[in-house]
Coordinates of C-alpha atoms and ligand atoms in Angstrom, one line a residue:
M4 CA -167.1 -63.5 89.7
A5 CA -168.9 -63.2 86.5
T6 CA -171.0 -60.0 86.1
A7 CA -174.7 -60.8 85.2
T8 CA -175.6 -59.1 82.1
T9 CA -177.8 -59.2 78.8
I10 CA -177.1 -60.1 75.3
A11 CA -177.9 -56.2 74.3
E12 CA -175.1 -55.2 76.4
L13 CA -172.4 -57.7 75.7
A14 CA -170.7 -54.9 73.5
Q15 CA -169.7 -53.2 76.7
H16 CA -168.0 -56.6 78.2
V17 CA -165.8 -57.7 75.7
G18 CA -163.0 -59.7 77.0
Q19 CA -164.6 -60.2 80.5
T20 CA -166.5 -63.1 82.2
V21 CA -170.3 -62.6 82.2
T22 CA -173.4 -64.2 82.9
L23 CA -176.3 -64.6 80.5
R24 CA -179.7 -66.1 82.0
G25 CA -182.0 -67.1 79.1
W26 CA -183.3 -69.9 77.4
L27 CA -181.8 -72.4 74.9
Y28 CA -183.1 -71.3 71.4
N29 CA -181.3 -74.0 69.4
S30 CA -178.1 -76.1 69.5
R31 CA -175.9 -78.0 67.3
S32 CA -172.6 -79.8 68.0
S33 CA -169.5 -80.5 65.7
G34 CA -167.2 -82.8 67.4
K35 CA -165.7 -81.4 70.4
L36 CA -167.7 -77.9 69.8
L37 CA -171.3 -77.4 71.0
F38 CA -173.0 -74.4 69.9
L39 CA -175.7 -73.3 72.1
I40 CA -177.7 -70.6 70.5
V41 CA -179.2 -68.8 73.8
R42 CA -182.1 -66.2 74.0
D43 CA -182.6 -63.8 76.9
G44 CA -185.4 -61.5 75.7
T45 CA -182.9 -59.1 74.6
G46 CA -181.4 -61.1 71.6
L47 CA -179.8 -64.1 70.5
C48 CA -176.1 -65.0 71.4
Q49 CA -174.1 -68.0 70.3
C50 CA -172.5 -69.7 73.3
V51 CA -169.4 -72.0 72.5
L52 CA -168.7 -74.8 74.7
E53 CA -165.6 -76.9 74.1
K54 CA -165.3 -80.3 75.3
T55 CA -162.2 -81.1 77.5
D56 CA -161.3 -83.5 80.1
S57 CA -162.7 -81.2 82.9
S58 CA -165.7 -80.1 80.8
A59 CA -166.9 -83.7 79.7
D60 CA -169.8 -84.1 82.1
Q61 CA -171.0 -80.5 81.5
F62 CA -170.7 -81.0 77.7
A63 CA -172.7 -84.3 77.6
A64 CA -175.4 -82.6 79.9
A65 CA -175.6 -79.5 77.9
K66 CA -175.6 -81.5 74.3
R67 CA -178.7 -83.5 75.6
L68 CA -180.7 -80.1 76.7
G69 CA -184.0 -79.9 75.1
Q70 CA -185.1 -76.6 73.1
E71 CA -186.2 -73.9 75.5
S72 CA -184.7 -75.6 78.3
S73 CA -184.0 -72.3 81.0
L74 CA -180.2 -71.9 81.9
E75 CA -177.3 -69.7 83.2
V76 CA -174.2 -69.6 81.3
D77 CA -171.0 -68.1 82.3
G78 CA -168.3 -67.4 79.8
V79 CA -166.1 -64.8 78.3
V80 CA -167.4 -62.4 75.8
R81 CA -165.6 -62.7 72.4
A82 CA -166.4 -60.1 69.5
D83 CA -167.5 -62.0 66.5
Q84 CA -168.7 -60.3 63.3
R85 CA -169.9 -63.9 62.0
S86 CA -172.3 -64.2 65.0
V87 CA -175.7 -63.5 65.3
A88 CA -175.2 -60.6 67.5
G89 CA -171.9 -59.7 66.6
H90 CA -170.5 -61.3 70.0
E91 CA -170.1 -65.0 71.3
L92 CA -169.6 -66.6 74.4
A93 CA -166.8 -69.0 75.3
V94 CA -168.6 -70.9 77.8
G95 CA -167.0 -71.6 81.2
N96 CA -169.8 -72.9 83.0
I97 CA -173.6 -74.0 82.7
R98 CA -176.3 -74.1 85.3
I99 CA -179.4 -75.8 84.1
V100 CA -182.5 -74.1 85.7
Q101 CA -184.9 -76.5 83.8
D102 CA -184.1 -79.2 81.5
V103 CA -187.3 -79.3 79.2
A104 CA -188.0 -82.0 76.8
G105 CA -191.0 -81.9 74.0
Y106 CA -191.2 -78.1 73.6
P107 CA -194.0 -77.9 70.9
I108 CA -192.6 -75.6 68.6
T109 CA -189.5 -76.9 67.0
P110 CA -187.5 -75.7 64.1
K111 CA -189.6 -78.4 61.9
A112 CA -192.5 -77.2 60.1
H113 CA -195.8 -75.8 61.5
G114 CA -198.9 -74.3 60.2
T115 CA -200.1 -71.0 61.2
D116 CA -203.3 -72.5 63.1
F117 CA -201.0 -74.6 65.1
L118 CA -198.8 -71.8 65.9
M119 CA -201.9 -69.6 66.8
K120 CA -202.8 -72.3 69.3
H121 CA -199.6 -72.2 70.9
R122 CA -199.5 -68.3 70.8
H123 CA -198.2 -68.5 74.5
L124 CA -195.1 -70.1 73.2
W125 CA -194.8 -68.7 69.8
F126 CA -193.9 -65.2 71.4
R127 CA -190.5 -66.8 71.8
S128 CA -189.8 -67.2 68.4
Q129 CA -187.6 -64.5 66.3
R130 CA -190.2 -63.2 64.0
Q131 CA -192.6 -62.7 66.6
W132 CA -190.3 -61.1 69.0
A133 CA -189.5 -58.7 66.2
I134 CA -193.2 -57.9 65.8
L135 CA -194.0 -57.3 69.3
R136 CA -191.0 -55.0 69.9
I137 CA -192.0 -53.1 66.6
R138 CA -195.7 -52.7 68.1
H139 CA -194.1 -51.5 71.4
T140 CA -192.3 -48.8 69.5
V141 CA -195.4 -47.9 67.7
I142 CA -197.5 -47.4 70.8
D143 CA -194.6 -45.6 72.3
G144 CA -194.3 -43.5 69.2
I145 CA -198.1 -42.7 69.2
R146 CA -198.1 -41.5 72.9
R147 CA -194.8 -39.4 72.5
Y148 CA -196.3 -37.7 69.3
F149 CA -199.3 -36.6 71.1
N150 CA -197.7 -35.8 74.5
D151 CA -195.0 -33.6 73.0
R152 CA -197.6 -31.4 71.2
G153 CA -199.7 -30.5 73.8
F154 CA -202.5 -33.0 73.5
I155 CA -204.2 -34.0 76.7
L156 CA -204.9 -37.9 77.1
I157 CA -208.4 -38.7 77.8
D158 CA -209.4 -42.0 78.9
T159 CA -213.1 -42.8 77.4
P160 CA -215.3 -45.5 78.6
I161 CA -215.3 -48.9 77.1
F162 CA -219.1 -49.4 78.6
A163 CA -221.0 -47.2 76.1
P164 CA -224.7 -46.9 76.4
A165 CA -225.1 -46.0 72.5
A166 CA -223.4 -46.7 69.1
G167 CA -220.6 -44.4 68.1
E168 CA -219.9 -45.8 64.7
G169 CA -223.1 -47.4 63.4
S170 CA -225.0 -50.2 64.8
Q171 CA -223.7 -53.1 62.5
T172 CA -220.6 -54.0 64.5
L173 CA -221.9 -53.8 68.3
F174 CA -221.0 -55.9 71.1
A175 CA -223.7 -56.3 73.5
V176 CA -223.0 -56.8 77.2
D177 CA -225.6 -57.1 80.1
Y178 CA -224.9 -54.2 82.5
F179 CA -226.9 -54.8 85.4
G180 CA -229.8 -56.0 83.5
E181 CA -229.3 -53.0 80.9
P182 CA -227.9 -53.8 77.6
V183 CA -224.7 -51.6 76.9
Y184 CA -222.1 -51.9 74.2
L185 CA -218.3 -52.3 74.3
A186 CA -216.8 -49.0 72.7
Q187 CA -216.5 -49.0 68.9
T188 CA -214.7 -45.6 69.3
G189 CA -214.1 -43.1 72.2
Q190 CA -214.5 -40.1 69.7
L191 CA -218.1 -38.8 70.8
Y192 CA -216.6 -38.7 74.4
L193 CA -213.3 -37.2 73.1
E194 CA -215.2 -34.6 71.7
A195 CA -216.9 -33.2 75.0
T196 CA -213.2 -33.0 76.2
M197 CA -211.9 -31.2 73.2
M198 CA -214.4 -28.4 74.2
A199 CA -212.4 -28.3 77.7
H200 CA -208.7 -28.9 76.5
R201 CA -208.5 -27.6 72.6
K202 CA -206.2 -30.8 71.9
V203 CA -206.9 -34.3 73.3
Y204 CA -206.5 -37.8 72.3
C205 CA -207.9 -41.2 73.7
F206 CA -206.1 -44.4 73.2
G207 CA -207.3 -47.8 74.0
P208 CA -209.2 -51.2 73.2
T209 CA -211.9 -50.8 70.5
F210 CA -214.3 -53.7 70.1
R211 CA -216.2 -54.2 66.7
A212 CA -218.5 -57.4 66.1
E213 CA -217.0 -58.0 62.7
K214 CA -218.5 -61.0 61.2
S215 CA -216.0 -61.3 58.4
K216 CA -212.7 -63.4 58.8
T217 CA -210.3 -61.0 56.7
R218 CA -206.8 -60.4 56.9
R219 CA -207.7 -56.7 58.4
H220 CA -210.3 -57.1 60.7
L221 CA -210.0 -57.9 64.5
T222 CA -212.9 -57.9 67.2
E223 CA -210.4 -56.2 69.5
F224 CA -208.0 -53.7 68.4
W225 CA -206.4 -50.8 69.6
M226 CA -207.2 -47.4 68.1
V227 CA -205.7 -44.0 68.9
E228 CA -208.0 -40.7 68.2
P229 CA -206.9 -37.4 68.5
E230 CA -209.2 -34.3 68.2
I231 CA -208.9 -30.6 67.9
A232 CA -210.6 -27.6 68.1
Y233 CA -211.1 -24.8 65.6
A234 CA -209.9 -27.2 62.6
D235 CA -211.3 -28.2 59.1
I236 CA -210.5 -31.3 56.9
D237 CA -207.6 -30.0 55.9
D238 CA -206.2 -29.3 59.4
V239 CA -207.0 -33.0 60.2
C240 CA -205.2 -34.2 57.1
A241 CA -202.0 -32.4 57.9
L242 CA -202.0 -33.8 61.3
A243 CA -202.5 -37.4 60.0
E244 CA -199.9 -37.0 57.6
D245 CA -197.4 -35.6 59.8
F246 CA -198.4 -38.2 62.7
V247 CA -197.8 -41.1 60.0
C248 CA -194.6 -39.9 59.0
E249 CA -193.1 -39.7 62.4
L250 CA -194.2 -43.0 63.4
V251 CA -192.7 -44.6 60.4
Q252 CA -189.4 -42.7 61.1
R253 CA -189.4 -43.5 64.3
V254 CA -189.6 -47.3 63.8
L255 CA -187.0 -47.1 61.0
R256 CA -184.7 -45.1 64.0
E257 CA -185.3 -47.6 66.8
R258 CA -186.3 -50.9 65.3
R259 CA -184.0 -51.2 62.2
A260 CA -182.8 -54.8 63.1
E261 CA -186.3 -56.1 63.9
L262 CA -187.2 -54.7 60.3
E263 CA -184.4 -56.4 59.0
L264 CA -185.3 -59.5 60.6
L265 CA -188.7 -59.6 59.2
G266 CA -187.4 -59.3 55.8
R267 CA -189.1 -55.8 55.5
D268 CA -188.0 -53.6 52.4
L269 CA -186.6 -50.4 54.0
S270 CA -186.8 -48.6 51.2
K271 CA -190.6 -48.8 51.2
L272 CA -190.8 -47.2 54.4
E273 CA -188.1 -44.6 53.8
A274 CA -190.5 -43.5 50.8
I275 CA -193.1 -42.5 53.3
Q276 CA -192.6 -38.6 53.5
K277 CA -194.8 -35.6 53.0
P278 CA -197.0 -34.8 51.1
F279 CA -199.2 -37.6 50.7
H280 CA -201.5 -38.0 47.7
R281 CA -205.1 -36.9 48.0
L282 CA -208.2 -38.1 46.2
T283 CA -211.9 -37.1 46.6
Y284 CA -214.1 -40.1 46.5
S285 CA -215.5 -39.2 43.3
Q286 CA -212.0 -39.2 41.5
A287 CA -211.2 -42.6 43.4
A288 CA -214.5 -43.8 41.8
D289 CA -213.4 -42.7 38.4
I290 CA -209.9 -44.6 38.9
L291 CA -211.8 -47.8 39.6
R292 CA -213.7 -47.8 36.7
S293 CA -211.0 -47.1 34.5
D294 CA -209.0 -49.0 31.7
R295 CA -205.9 -48.3 33.8
V296 CA -207.1 -50.3 36.8
R297 CA -208.6 -53.2 34.5
Q298 CA -205.3 -53.6 32.5
F299 CA -203.6 -53.7 36.0
L300 CA -206.0 -56.3 37.5
E301 CA -205.6 -58.5 34.2
A302 CA -201.8 -58.4 34.8
D303 CA -202.2 -59.3 38.3
L304 CA -204.4 -62.0 37.3
E305 CA -201.8 -63.3 34.8
H306 CA -199.3 -63.0 37.2
A307 CA -201.0 -64.8 39.9
K308 CA -201.7 -67.9 37.6
A309 CA -198.1 -67.9 36.8
R310 CA -197.1 -68.1 40.2
V311 CA -199.8 -70.8 41.2
A312 CA -197.8 -73.1 38.4
E313 CA -194.6 -72.1 39.6
L314 CA -195.4 -73.0 43.4
T315 CA -196.9 -76.2 42.3
K316 CA -193.8 -77.1 40.6
T317 CA -191.6 -76.1 43.3
I318 CA -193.9 -78.0 46.0
A319 CA -193.6 -81.2 43.8
E320 CA -190.0 -80.9 43.6
K321 CA -189.1 -80.4 47.2
E322 CA -191.5 -83.4 48.2
A323 CA -189.5 -85.7 45.7
E324 CA -186.2 -84.4 47.4
R325 CA -187.6 -84.8 51.0
A326 CA -188.8 -88.6 49.8
A327 CA -185.2 -89.6 48.4
P328 CA -183.4 -92.3 50.4
G329 CA -180.5 -91.2 52.4
V330 CA -181.7 -87.4 53.1
K331 CA -180.0 -86.1 56.2
E332 CA -182.7 -85.2 59.2
W333 CA -181.8 -81.7 59.1
K334 CA -182.4 -81.1 55.6
A335 CA -185.7 -83.0 55.6
D336 CA -186.5 -80.5 58.4
K337 CA -185.5 -77.5 56.1
L338 CA -187.6 -79.0 53.2
A339 CA -190.7 -79.5 55.4
Q340 CA -190.6 -76.1 56.4
E341 CA -190.2 -74.8 52.5
I342 CA -193.0 -77.0 51.5
M343 CA -195.2 -75.7 54.3
D344 CA -194.4 -72.2 53.5
A345 CA -194.9 -72.8 49.8
R346 CA -198.3 -74.4 50.4
E347 CA -199.5 -71.4 52.4
E348 CA -198.2 -69.2 49.6
L349 CA -200.1 -71.4 47.2
A350 CA -203.1 -70.9 49.0
D351 CA -203.2 -67.2 49.2
T352 CA -202.2 -67.1 45.4
E353 CA -205.2 -69.5 44.6
E354 CA -207.4 -67.5 46.7
L355 CA -206.2 -64.4 44.7
V356 CA -207.1 -66.1 41.4
H357 CA -210.3 -67.0 42.6
N358 CA -211.1 -63.5 44.0
L359 CA -209.6 -61.2 41.4
P360 CA -212.3 -61.7 38.5
R361 CA -214.9 -60.5 41.3
H362 CA -212.5 -57.6 42.4
M363 CA -212.4 -56.6 38.7
E364 CA -216.0 -56.7 38.4
L365 CA -216.7 -54.9 41.8
A366 CA -214.2 -52.0 40.4
A367 CA -215.4 -52.0 37.1
G368 CA -218.9 -51.8 38.3
F369 CA -218.6 -49.3 41.0
Q370 CA -221.3 -47.1 41.7
W371 CA -221.1 -43.7 43.0
G372 CA -222.8 -43.6 46.6
G373 CA -221.6 -47.1 47.9
D374 CA -218.5 -47.3 50.4
L375 CA -215.1 -48.4 49.0
G376 CA -215.0 -52.2 49.7
G377 CA -211.5 -53.9 50.8
S378 CA -210.6 -54.9 47.6
D379 CA -211.3 -51.2 46.0
E380 CA -209.1 -49.9 48.8
T381 CA -206.4 -52.3 47.8
I382 CA -206.3 -51.3 44.3
I383 CA -206.3 -47.5 45.0
A384 CA -203.5 -48.0 47.6
R385 CA -201.5 -50.2 45.1
L386 CA -201.5 -47.5 42.5
H387 CA -199.4 -45.2 44.8
D388 CA -196.1 -45.4 46.6
R389 CA -197.0 -43.3 49.5
P390 CA -200.3 -43.2 51.8
V391 CA -202.9 -41.7 49.9
F392 CA -206.2 -39.6 51.5
V393 CA -209.5 -40.3 49.9
T394 CA -211.7 -37.8 50.9
H395 CA -215.4 -36.4 50.7
Y396 CA -217.4 -39.7 50.7
P397 CA -221.2 -39.7 49.9
R398 CA -222.8 -39.0 53.3
G399 CA -225.0 -42.0 53.1
C400 CA -222.1 -44.6 53.6
K401 CA -220.4 -42.7 56.4
A402 CA -221.1 -42.0 60.3
F403 CA -223.7 -39.4 61.3
Y404 CA -221.3 -37.1 62.9
M405 CA -219.5 -36.2 59.6
K406 CA -219.4 -32.5 58.6
R407 CA -221.8 -32.0 55.6
N408 CA -219.7 -30.3 52.7
A409 CA -220.7 -26.7 52.1
A410 CA -220.3 -26.7 48.2
D411 CA -221.7 -30.3 47.6
P412 CA -224.3 -31.4 50.2
R413 CA -224.0 -35.1 48.9
V414 CA -220.8 -35.4 50.4
V415 CA -218.9 -35.2 53.8
N416 CA -215.6 -33.8 54.9
N417 CA -214.1 -36.9 55.8
L418 CA -210.9 -38.7 55.3
D419 CA -209.7 -42.2 55.1
L420 CA -205.8 -42.8 54.6
L421 CA -205.1 -45.9 52.9
A422 CA -201.3 -47.3 53.4
P423 CA -199.4 -48.2 50.3
E424 CA -198.5 -51.8 48.9
G425 CA -202.2 -52.7 49.1
Y426 CA -202.6 -52.4 53.1
G427 CA -205.7 -50.1 52.7
E428 CA -207.4 -48.0 55.4
I429 CA -205.2 -47.2 58.5
I430 CA -206.8 -44.2 59.4
G431 CA -210.8 -43.0 59.3
G432 CA -211.5 -39.4 60.4
S433 CA -213.4 -36.1 59.5
Q434 CA -214.3 -32.7 60.4
R435 CA -217.3 -33.0 62.7
E436 CA -220.9 -31.6 62.2
D437 CA -220.8 -28.8 64.3
D438 CA -224.4 -27.3 63.3
L439 CA -226.9 -28.4 65.7
N440 CA -229.9 -28.6 63.0
V441 CA -227.9 -30.3 60.3
L442 CA -226.6 -32.9 62.9
L443 CA -230.3 -33.6 64.2
E444 CA -231.4 -34.0 60.4
R445 CA -228.7 -36.4 60.0
M446 CA -229.4 -38.5 63.1
K447 CA -233.2 -38.8 61.8
E448 CA -231.9 -40.0 58.5
D449 CA -229.8 -42.8 60.5
G450 CA -233.0 -43.4 62.8
L451 CA -230.8 -42.8 65.8
N452 CA -232.7 -41.8 69.2
E453 CA -232.0 -38.2 69.8
A454 CA -232.4 -38.8 73.9
D455 CA -229.4 -41.2 73.7
Y456 CA -227.3 -38.6 72.4
D457 CA -228.8 -35.4 74.0
W458 CA -225.5 -34.8 76.2
Y459 CA -223.7 -34.8 72.7
L460 CA -225.9 -32.3 71.1
D461 CA -225.2 -30.0 74.1
L462 CA -221.9 -29.7 72.5
R463 CA -223.6 -28.0 69.6
R464 CA -225.7 -25.8 71.7
Y465 CA -222.7 -24.5 73.9
G466 CA -220.2 -23.0 72.0
T467 CA -219.7 -25.2 69.0
V468 CA -216.8 -24.6 66.9
P469 CA -215.3 -26.3 63.6
H470 CA -213.2 -29.4 65.0
G471 CA -212.1 -32.6 63.6
G472 CA -209.9 -35.7 64.3
F473 CA -209.3 -39.4 63.3
G474 CA -208.5 -42.8 64.4
L475 CA -205.7 -44.8 63.7
G476 CA -205.9 -48.6 64.1
V477 CA -202.5 -49.9 65.7
E478 CA -202.7 -53.4 64.5
R479 CA -203.1 -52.4 60.9
T480 CA -200.3 -49.9 61.1
V481 CA -197.9 -52.6 62.7
A482 CA -199.0 -55.1 60.0
W483 CA -198.2 -52.5 57.3
I484 CA -195.0 -51.3 58.9
C485 CA -193.7 -54.8 59.6
G486 CA -194.9 -56.1 56.0
L487 CA -197.0 -58.8 57.1
K488 CA -199.8 -60.5 55.2
H489 CA -202.3 -60.8 58.0
I490 CA -203.1 -58.8 60.9
R491 CA -203.4 -61.5 63.6
E492 CA -199.4 -61.4 64.5
T493 CA -199.6 -57.5 65.2
I494 CA -201.4 -57.9 68.8
P495 CA -200.4 -60.6 71.4
Y496 CA -203.6 -62.1 71.6
A497 CA -205.8 -61.9 68.4
R498 CA -209.6 -61.6 69.0
M499 CA -211.3 -62.6 65.4
M500 CA -214.4 -64.4 64.7
G501 CA -213.7 -68.0 65.5
R502 CA -210.7 -67.2 67.4
I503 CA -210.5 -66.5 71.3
Y504 CA -208.0 -69.1 72.4
P505 CA -205.7 -68.8 74.2
Ligands
4AD16 O1 -212.6 -45.5 60.4 P1 -212.9 -45.9 61.8 O2 -214.0 -47.1 62.0 O3 -213.3 -44.5 62.4 C1 -213.6 -44.4 63.8 O4 -213.8 -45.1 64.7 C2 -213.9 -42.7 64.1 N1 -214.7 -42.8 65.2 C3 -212.6 -42.3 64.6 C4 -212.2 -40.8 64.5 O5 -212.5 -40.3 63.6 N2 -211.7 -40.4 65.8 O6 -211.7 -46.6 62.6 C5 -210.7 -45.9 62.5 C6 -209.1 -46.9 62.4 C7 -209.5 -47.7 60.9 O7 -208.9 -46.9 59.8 C8 -208.6 -48.9 61.2 O8 -207.0 -48.7 61.0 C9 -209.0 -49.3 62.5 O9 -209.4 -48.2 63.1 N3 -210.1 -50.5 62.5 C10 -209.9 -51.7 62.6 N4 -208.7 -52.3 63.0 C11 -208.8 -53.7 63.2 N5 -209.7 -54.4 63.1 C12 -211.0 -53.8 62.8 N6 -212.1 -54.5 62.7 C13 -211.0 -52.3 62.6 N7 -212.2 -51.2 62.6 C14 -211.2 -50.4 62.3
MG17 MG1 -213.1 -46.3 58.5

């Protein structure tokens, strides 16, 4: 009898007859040999079926099997360094569970829009498989980090009667005739529980009606928010820094194979070490207006223009090669995929060429008082090889609950953490305003209705202490760690403006 096992465990079964249960990822034949690439959720394995007199029928049936047919394969495990998982299976017997024809996602070329519409199937592709495993490990790492350090998990509500992060991005829902909002943050609720438990965190889905279709914005994303008592902005920065280093190291330890599969430059992740750089907002503003940044962006523009020319040429060459007479089908498919990839990169690069002059203008004309835009963050982040904290923003561009700075009341004790390689903000946080009167003043400035926040103000009436915390967005973190251009592949079912299917 063959032992049922998984591809991940093949190493323990070398020389034995085992059964793998999975799906057909791909197959090719060469004369008397049929190579079935089987995936079973834990990995890929090449299963080799030899055509003999006794296996002729099975060979013919297996050869006709369509991609993603479900099947069980019995065979002997052979160690093989050249094969995908270091092992292959010498097939004895195959049982077909379902013979599939016409699986929509073929090894042929597909555009992103098509793939996003087939998200329910796209999960099975190698890259998507790797990304969601890394996401799993990031989430697991988040939970372990806080649980191991005595933080108490608090589940904050998703129905919220008032804004937590400004009224611009609220999703209203009808709550028995009352308008309430989907949570933009759990922070205010978390602050109350921090007063009871000292160190707490919440972790859940977060909703923002972001009307921009950027690479960084989802309307539904996951955020983890720790909150600590008796802490100032330096304590919050120290926590954020330690936390991010631990997360990256965990992924490097536990998901190296998946990162490699994605083609991630591991040295960039290995460089994520303490201490992170720290800039104040005012310093960041000076940098944005500097000659150094102007020259840097001019070089970017030249580089992008050269890349456009290069890609245009490559695409034309590949088109010609594909259209040439006598091209083999596999070669034509390969070229089609390469052309599609080059076209996507070309579109991105053309967009960059179009946007860069505007980004240069924004940076050069940056006015003290305004929030850093996405392109400004990208510039600052790209100048550093480690994450960089930008602190002490003008209070007018930040949320009402942030602590006014004692030395310079124009700014607040807040922090944004920008990930390197141009990824931008992955963490936003602050020390909180613990003075009742200053908080009330600040709420008036923002036109907030005091009555809506009366319970929150109680926290400043009864035993107020210096405290603070931050929020880290899971998807932006996963995009950065995986080295993805767009946030949409980091969450199983992306919700963005104009995208809600499947
Ligand atoms: O900077 P934000 O808005 O901070 C807060 O919500 C605070 N209440 C957190 C706190 O201090 N407890 O959001 C925090 C992080 C961002 O840095 C980003 O990583 C992520 O949440 N984020 C988004 N991710 C994807 N799509 C969006 N639309 C996001 N908006 C914020
Ligand atoms: Mg923010």
